[in-house]
CSV table of C-alpha atoms in Angstrom, one decimal:
chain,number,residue,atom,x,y,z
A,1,UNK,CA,0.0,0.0,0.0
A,2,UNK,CA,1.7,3.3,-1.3
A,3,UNK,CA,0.4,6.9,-1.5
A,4,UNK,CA,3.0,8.4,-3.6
A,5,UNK,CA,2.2,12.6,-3.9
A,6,UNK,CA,3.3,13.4,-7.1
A,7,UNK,CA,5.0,16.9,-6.9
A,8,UNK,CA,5.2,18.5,-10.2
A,9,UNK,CA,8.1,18.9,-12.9
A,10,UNK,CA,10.2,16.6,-10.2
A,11,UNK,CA,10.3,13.3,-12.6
A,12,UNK,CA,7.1,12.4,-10.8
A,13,UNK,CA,5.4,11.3,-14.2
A,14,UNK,CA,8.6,8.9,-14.0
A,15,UNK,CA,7.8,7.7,-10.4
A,16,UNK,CA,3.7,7.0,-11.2
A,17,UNK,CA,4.6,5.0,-14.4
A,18,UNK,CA,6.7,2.6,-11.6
A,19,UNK,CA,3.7,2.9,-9.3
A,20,UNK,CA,1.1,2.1,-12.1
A,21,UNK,CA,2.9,-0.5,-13.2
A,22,UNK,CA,3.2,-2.3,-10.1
A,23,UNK,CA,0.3,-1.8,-9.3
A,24,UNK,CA,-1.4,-3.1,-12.4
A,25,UNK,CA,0.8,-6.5,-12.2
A,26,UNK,CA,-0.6,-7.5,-8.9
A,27,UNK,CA,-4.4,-6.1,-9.6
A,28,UNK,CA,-4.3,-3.6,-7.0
A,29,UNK,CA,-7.1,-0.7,-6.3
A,30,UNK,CA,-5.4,2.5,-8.3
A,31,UNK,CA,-7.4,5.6,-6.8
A,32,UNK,CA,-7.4,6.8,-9.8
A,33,UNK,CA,-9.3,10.3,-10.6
A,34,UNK,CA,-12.6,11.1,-12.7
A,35,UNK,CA,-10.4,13.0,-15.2
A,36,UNK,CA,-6.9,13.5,-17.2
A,37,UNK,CA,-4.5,12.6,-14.0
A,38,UNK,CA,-5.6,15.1,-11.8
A,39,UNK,CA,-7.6,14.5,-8.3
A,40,UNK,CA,-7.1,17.9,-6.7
A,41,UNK,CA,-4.3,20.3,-8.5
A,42,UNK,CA,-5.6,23.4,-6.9
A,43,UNK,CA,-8.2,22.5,-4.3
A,44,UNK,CA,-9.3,20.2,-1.5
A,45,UNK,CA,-9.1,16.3,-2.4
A,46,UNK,CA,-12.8,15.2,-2.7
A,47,UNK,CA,-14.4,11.5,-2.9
A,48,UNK,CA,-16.0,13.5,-6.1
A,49,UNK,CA,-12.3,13.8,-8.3
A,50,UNK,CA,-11.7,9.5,-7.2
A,51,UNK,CA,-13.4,6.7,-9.6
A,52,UNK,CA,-14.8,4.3,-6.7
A,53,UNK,CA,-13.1,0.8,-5.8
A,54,UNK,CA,-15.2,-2.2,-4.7
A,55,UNK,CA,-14.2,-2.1,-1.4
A,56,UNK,CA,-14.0,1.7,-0.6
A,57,UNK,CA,-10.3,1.3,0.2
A,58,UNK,CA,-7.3,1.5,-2.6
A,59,UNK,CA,-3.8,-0.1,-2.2
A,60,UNK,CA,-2.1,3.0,-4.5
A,61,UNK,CA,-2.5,6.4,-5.1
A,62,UNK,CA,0.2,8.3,-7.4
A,63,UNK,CA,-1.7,10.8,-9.4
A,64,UNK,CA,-1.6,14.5,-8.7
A,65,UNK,CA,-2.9,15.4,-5.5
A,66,UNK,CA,-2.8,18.0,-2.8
A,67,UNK,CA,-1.4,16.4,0.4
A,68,UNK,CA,-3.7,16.1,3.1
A,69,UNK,CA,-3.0,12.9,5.1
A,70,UNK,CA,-6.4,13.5,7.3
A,71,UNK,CA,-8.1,13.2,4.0
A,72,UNK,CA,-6.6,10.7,1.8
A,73,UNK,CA,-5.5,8.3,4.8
A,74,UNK,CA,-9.3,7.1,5.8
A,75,UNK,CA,-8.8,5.4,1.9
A,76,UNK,CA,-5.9,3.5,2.7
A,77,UNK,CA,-4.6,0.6,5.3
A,78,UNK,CA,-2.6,2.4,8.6
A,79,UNK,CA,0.2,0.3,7.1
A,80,UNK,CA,0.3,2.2,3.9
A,81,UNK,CA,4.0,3.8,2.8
A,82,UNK,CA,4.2,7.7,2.4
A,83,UNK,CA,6.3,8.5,-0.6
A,84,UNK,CA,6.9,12.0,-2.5
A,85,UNK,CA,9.8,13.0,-4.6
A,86,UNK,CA,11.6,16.7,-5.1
A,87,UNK,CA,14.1,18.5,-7.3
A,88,UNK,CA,16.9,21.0,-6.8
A,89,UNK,CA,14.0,24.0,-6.9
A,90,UNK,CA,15.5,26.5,-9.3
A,91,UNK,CA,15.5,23.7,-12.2
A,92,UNK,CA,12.0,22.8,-10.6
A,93,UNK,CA,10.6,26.1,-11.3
A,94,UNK,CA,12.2,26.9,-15.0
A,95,UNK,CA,10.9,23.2,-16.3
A,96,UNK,CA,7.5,24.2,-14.5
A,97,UNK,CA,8.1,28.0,-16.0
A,98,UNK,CA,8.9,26.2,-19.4
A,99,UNK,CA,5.9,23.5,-19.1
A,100,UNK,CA,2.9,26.4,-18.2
A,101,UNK,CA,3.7,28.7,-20.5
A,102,UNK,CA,4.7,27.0,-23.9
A,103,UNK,CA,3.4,23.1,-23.8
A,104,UNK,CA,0.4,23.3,-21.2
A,105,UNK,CA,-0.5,26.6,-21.4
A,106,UNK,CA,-1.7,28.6,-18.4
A,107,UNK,CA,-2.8,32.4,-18.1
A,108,UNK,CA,-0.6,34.1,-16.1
A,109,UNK,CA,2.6,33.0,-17.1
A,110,UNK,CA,1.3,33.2,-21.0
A,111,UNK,CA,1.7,37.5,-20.5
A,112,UNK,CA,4.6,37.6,-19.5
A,113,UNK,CA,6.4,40.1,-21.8
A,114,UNK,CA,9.9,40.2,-23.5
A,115,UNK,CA,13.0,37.9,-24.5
A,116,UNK,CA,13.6,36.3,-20.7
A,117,UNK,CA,10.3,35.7,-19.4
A,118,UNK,CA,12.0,34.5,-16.6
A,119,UNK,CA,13.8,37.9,-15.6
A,120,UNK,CA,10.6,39.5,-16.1
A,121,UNK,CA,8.8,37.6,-13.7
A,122,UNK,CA,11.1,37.4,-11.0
A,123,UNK,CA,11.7,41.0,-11.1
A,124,UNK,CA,8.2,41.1,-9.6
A,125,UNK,CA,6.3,38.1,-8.8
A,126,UNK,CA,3.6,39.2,-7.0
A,127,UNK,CA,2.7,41.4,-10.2
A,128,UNK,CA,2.4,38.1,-12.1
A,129,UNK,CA,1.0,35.6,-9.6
A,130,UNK,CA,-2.9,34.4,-9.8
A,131,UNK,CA,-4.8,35.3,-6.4
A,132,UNK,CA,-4.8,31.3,-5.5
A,133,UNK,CA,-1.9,29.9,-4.4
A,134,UNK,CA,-2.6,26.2,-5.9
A,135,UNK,CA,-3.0,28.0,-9.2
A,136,UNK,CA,0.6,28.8,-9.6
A,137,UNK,CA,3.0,26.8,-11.0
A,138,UNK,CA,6.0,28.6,-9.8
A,139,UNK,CA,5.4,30.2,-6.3
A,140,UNK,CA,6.9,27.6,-4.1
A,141,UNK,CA,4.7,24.8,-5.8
A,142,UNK,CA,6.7,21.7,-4.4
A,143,UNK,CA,5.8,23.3,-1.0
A,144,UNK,CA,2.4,23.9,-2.5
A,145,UNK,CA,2.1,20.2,-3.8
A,146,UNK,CA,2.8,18.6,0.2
A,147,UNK,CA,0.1,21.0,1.6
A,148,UNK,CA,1.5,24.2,2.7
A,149,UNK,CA,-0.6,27.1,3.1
A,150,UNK,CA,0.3,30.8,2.3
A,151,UNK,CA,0.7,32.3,5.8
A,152,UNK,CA,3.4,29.8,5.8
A,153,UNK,CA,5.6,31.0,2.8
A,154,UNK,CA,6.5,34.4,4.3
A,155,UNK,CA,7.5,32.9,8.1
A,156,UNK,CA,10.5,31.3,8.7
A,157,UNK,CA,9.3,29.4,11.7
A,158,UNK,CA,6.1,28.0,10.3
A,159,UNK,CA,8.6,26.8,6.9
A,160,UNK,CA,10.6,24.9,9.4
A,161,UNK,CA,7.4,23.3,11.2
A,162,UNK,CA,5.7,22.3,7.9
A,163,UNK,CA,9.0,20.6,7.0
A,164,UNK,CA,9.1,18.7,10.3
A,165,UNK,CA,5.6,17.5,9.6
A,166,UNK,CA,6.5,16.4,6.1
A,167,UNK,CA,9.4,14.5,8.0
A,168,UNK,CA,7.0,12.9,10.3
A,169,UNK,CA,4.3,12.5,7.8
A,170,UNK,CA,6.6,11.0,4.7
A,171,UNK,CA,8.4,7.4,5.2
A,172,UNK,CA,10.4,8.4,1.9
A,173,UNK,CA,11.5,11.2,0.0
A,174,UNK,CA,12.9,10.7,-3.3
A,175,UNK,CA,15.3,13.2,-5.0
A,176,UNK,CA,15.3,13.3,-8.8
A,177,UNK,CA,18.8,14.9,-9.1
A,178,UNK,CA,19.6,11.3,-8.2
A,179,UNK,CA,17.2,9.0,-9.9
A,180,UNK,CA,19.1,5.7,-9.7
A,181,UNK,CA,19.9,6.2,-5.8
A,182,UNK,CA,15.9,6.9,-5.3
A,183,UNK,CA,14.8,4.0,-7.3
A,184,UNK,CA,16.8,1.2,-5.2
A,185,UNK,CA,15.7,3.4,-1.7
A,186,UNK,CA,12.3,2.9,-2.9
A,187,UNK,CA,13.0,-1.3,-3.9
A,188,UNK,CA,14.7,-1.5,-0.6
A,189,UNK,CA,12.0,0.7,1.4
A,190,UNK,CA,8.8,-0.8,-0.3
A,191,UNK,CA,10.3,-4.9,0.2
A,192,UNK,CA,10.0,-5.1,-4.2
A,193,UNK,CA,12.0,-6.9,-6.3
A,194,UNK,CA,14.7,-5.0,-8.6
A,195,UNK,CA,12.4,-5.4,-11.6
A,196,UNK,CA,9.7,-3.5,-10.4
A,197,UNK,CA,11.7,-0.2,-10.2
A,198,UNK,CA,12.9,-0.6,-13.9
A,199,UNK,CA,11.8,2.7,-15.6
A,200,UNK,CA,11.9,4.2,-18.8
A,201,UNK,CA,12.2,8.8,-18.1
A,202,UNK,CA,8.4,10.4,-19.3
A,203,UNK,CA,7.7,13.6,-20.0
A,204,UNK,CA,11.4,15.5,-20.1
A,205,UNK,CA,12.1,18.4,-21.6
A,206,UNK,CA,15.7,18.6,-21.9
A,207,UNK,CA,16.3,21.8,-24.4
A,208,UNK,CA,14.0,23.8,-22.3
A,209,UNK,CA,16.7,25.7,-20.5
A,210,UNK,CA,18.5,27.1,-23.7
A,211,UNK,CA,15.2,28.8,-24.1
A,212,UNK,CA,15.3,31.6,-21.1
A,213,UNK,CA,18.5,33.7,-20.6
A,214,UNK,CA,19.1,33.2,-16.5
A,215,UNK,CA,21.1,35.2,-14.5
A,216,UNK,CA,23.1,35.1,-11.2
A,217,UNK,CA,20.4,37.9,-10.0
A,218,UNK,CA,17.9,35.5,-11.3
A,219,UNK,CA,18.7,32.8,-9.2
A,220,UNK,CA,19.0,34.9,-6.2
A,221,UNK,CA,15.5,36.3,-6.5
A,222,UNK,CA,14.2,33.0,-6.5
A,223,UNK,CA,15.8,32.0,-3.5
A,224,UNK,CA,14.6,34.4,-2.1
A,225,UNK,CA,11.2,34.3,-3.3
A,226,UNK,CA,11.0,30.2,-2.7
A,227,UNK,CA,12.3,30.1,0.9
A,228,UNK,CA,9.9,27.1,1.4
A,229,UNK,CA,10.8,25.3,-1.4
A,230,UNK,CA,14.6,25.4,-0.5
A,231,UNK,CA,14.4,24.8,3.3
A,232,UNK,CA,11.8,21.5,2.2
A,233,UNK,CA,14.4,20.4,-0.5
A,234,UNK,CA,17.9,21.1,1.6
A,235,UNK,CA,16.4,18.7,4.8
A,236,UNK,CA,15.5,16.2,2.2
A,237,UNK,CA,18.4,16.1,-0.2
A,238,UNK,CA,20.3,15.6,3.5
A,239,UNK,CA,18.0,12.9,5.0
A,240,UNK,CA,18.2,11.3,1.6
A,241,UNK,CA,22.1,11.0,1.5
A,242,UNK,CA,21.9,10.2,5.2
A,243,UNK,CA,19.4,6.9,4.4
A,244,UNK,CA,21.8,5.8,1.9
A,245,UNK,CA,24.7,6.0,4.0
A,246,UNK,CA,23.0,3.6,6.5
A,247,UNK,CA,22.0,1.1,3.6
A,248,UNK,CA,25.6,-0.9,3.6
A,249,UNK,CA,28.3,-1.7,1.2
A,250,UNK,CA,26.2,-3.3,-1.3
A,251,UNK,CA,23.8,-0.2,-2.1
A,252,UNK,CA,25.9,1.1,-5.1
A,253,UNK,CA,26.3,-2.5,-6.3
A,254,UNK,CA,22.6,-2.5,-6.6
């Protein structure tokens, strides 16, 4: 039983193609949702956005969802795994950037003027930003993905307490800079076999970034505009490297 919260533009299209598959080999209940491969991308998850399983209980969940463990958990056994994966959050937010703008078009990133889109908007977010949090794409959305709400973003003592729940909430997090490493984690976390972690990459865009003309003073306005997003992904990328010191000679091997 795995609920794996698939965070965007973090090779989480990657991850669900492992879970699906899995899943599919052994019959298992797939919440899966009403439409596309959405059950709640900016809004509360809802019995409404899930196809119904015979039982009223699922074994995997894997498509995009906003965290919220008091909602989703009452579908799934107490035994049930807690996976998510993140990305280093500057490429996270330029493939997002990239994705929302030019392939799946949405709104507010489609006016943004000019040459370096990019520059443009993180000269001043907040002029570019839609009034809902969950319908941005690029104001801390990993954060915004695992649950965090916006009072949160601005204090550094609430970031740090949402990332200790994460911690408490999440039996693994994957990191995507490191693919190979997350995959035998997961083999080694979930009790599969080496075969069920074989992937093949889905949906990369890997020219995107010769598109937008960054800057040093580009990357320092996001950091400081996705505080969130960094503090979430520097415990993570730590605990991760920590896990796989503790895993024994033979982890590499694998």
């Amino acid at each position: 039983h795995v609920v794996f919260i698939k965070v965007h533009k973090a090779a989480s299209t990657t991850t669900m193609n492992v879970m699906l598959r899995f899943a599919l080999k052994r019959n298992l209940a797939i919440m899966l949702p009403t439409k596309l491969n959405i059950i709640s991308e900016g809004g509360s998850f809802t019995s409404k956005n899930i196809l119904p399983s015979k039982s009223g209980k699922y074994d995997i969940l894997c498509n995009h969802v906003i965290y919220d463990r008091q909602a989703i958990s009452k579908y799934f056994p107490s035994e049930t795994k807690y996976v998510t994966i993140l990305r280093e959050p500057f490429d996270q937010f330029t493939s997002g950037f990239m994705f929302y703008r030019d392939v799946f078009p949405v709104s507010y990133l489609i006016r943004i003027p000019g040459s370096s889109p990019i520059s443009t908007y993180l000269e001043n977010q907040q002029k570019y930003e839609p009034k809902r949090l969950t319908d941005s794409f690029t104001n801390n959305r990993m954060s915004v993905d695992l649950g965090i709400k916006r009072k949160t973003l601005s204090n550094k003592t609430l970031i740090n307490e949402f990332v200790k729940n994460i911690s408490n909430d999440f039996d693994l997090v994957l990191i995507a800079e490191y693919y190979d490493e997350s995959m035998v984690l997961l083999k080694r976390t979930l009790n599969w076999n080496l075969e069920d972690v074989f992937y093949m990459s889905s949906n990369i865009f890997s020219n995107y970034k010769n598109n937008f003309n960054v800057t040093a003073l580009d990357r320092e306005r996001f950091r400081q505009w996705a505080k969130a997003d960094y503090a979430l992904y520097q415990h993570f990328h730590d605990v991760f490297w920590q896990k796989i010191r503790n895993q024994g000679s033979d982890f590499f091997h694998e």
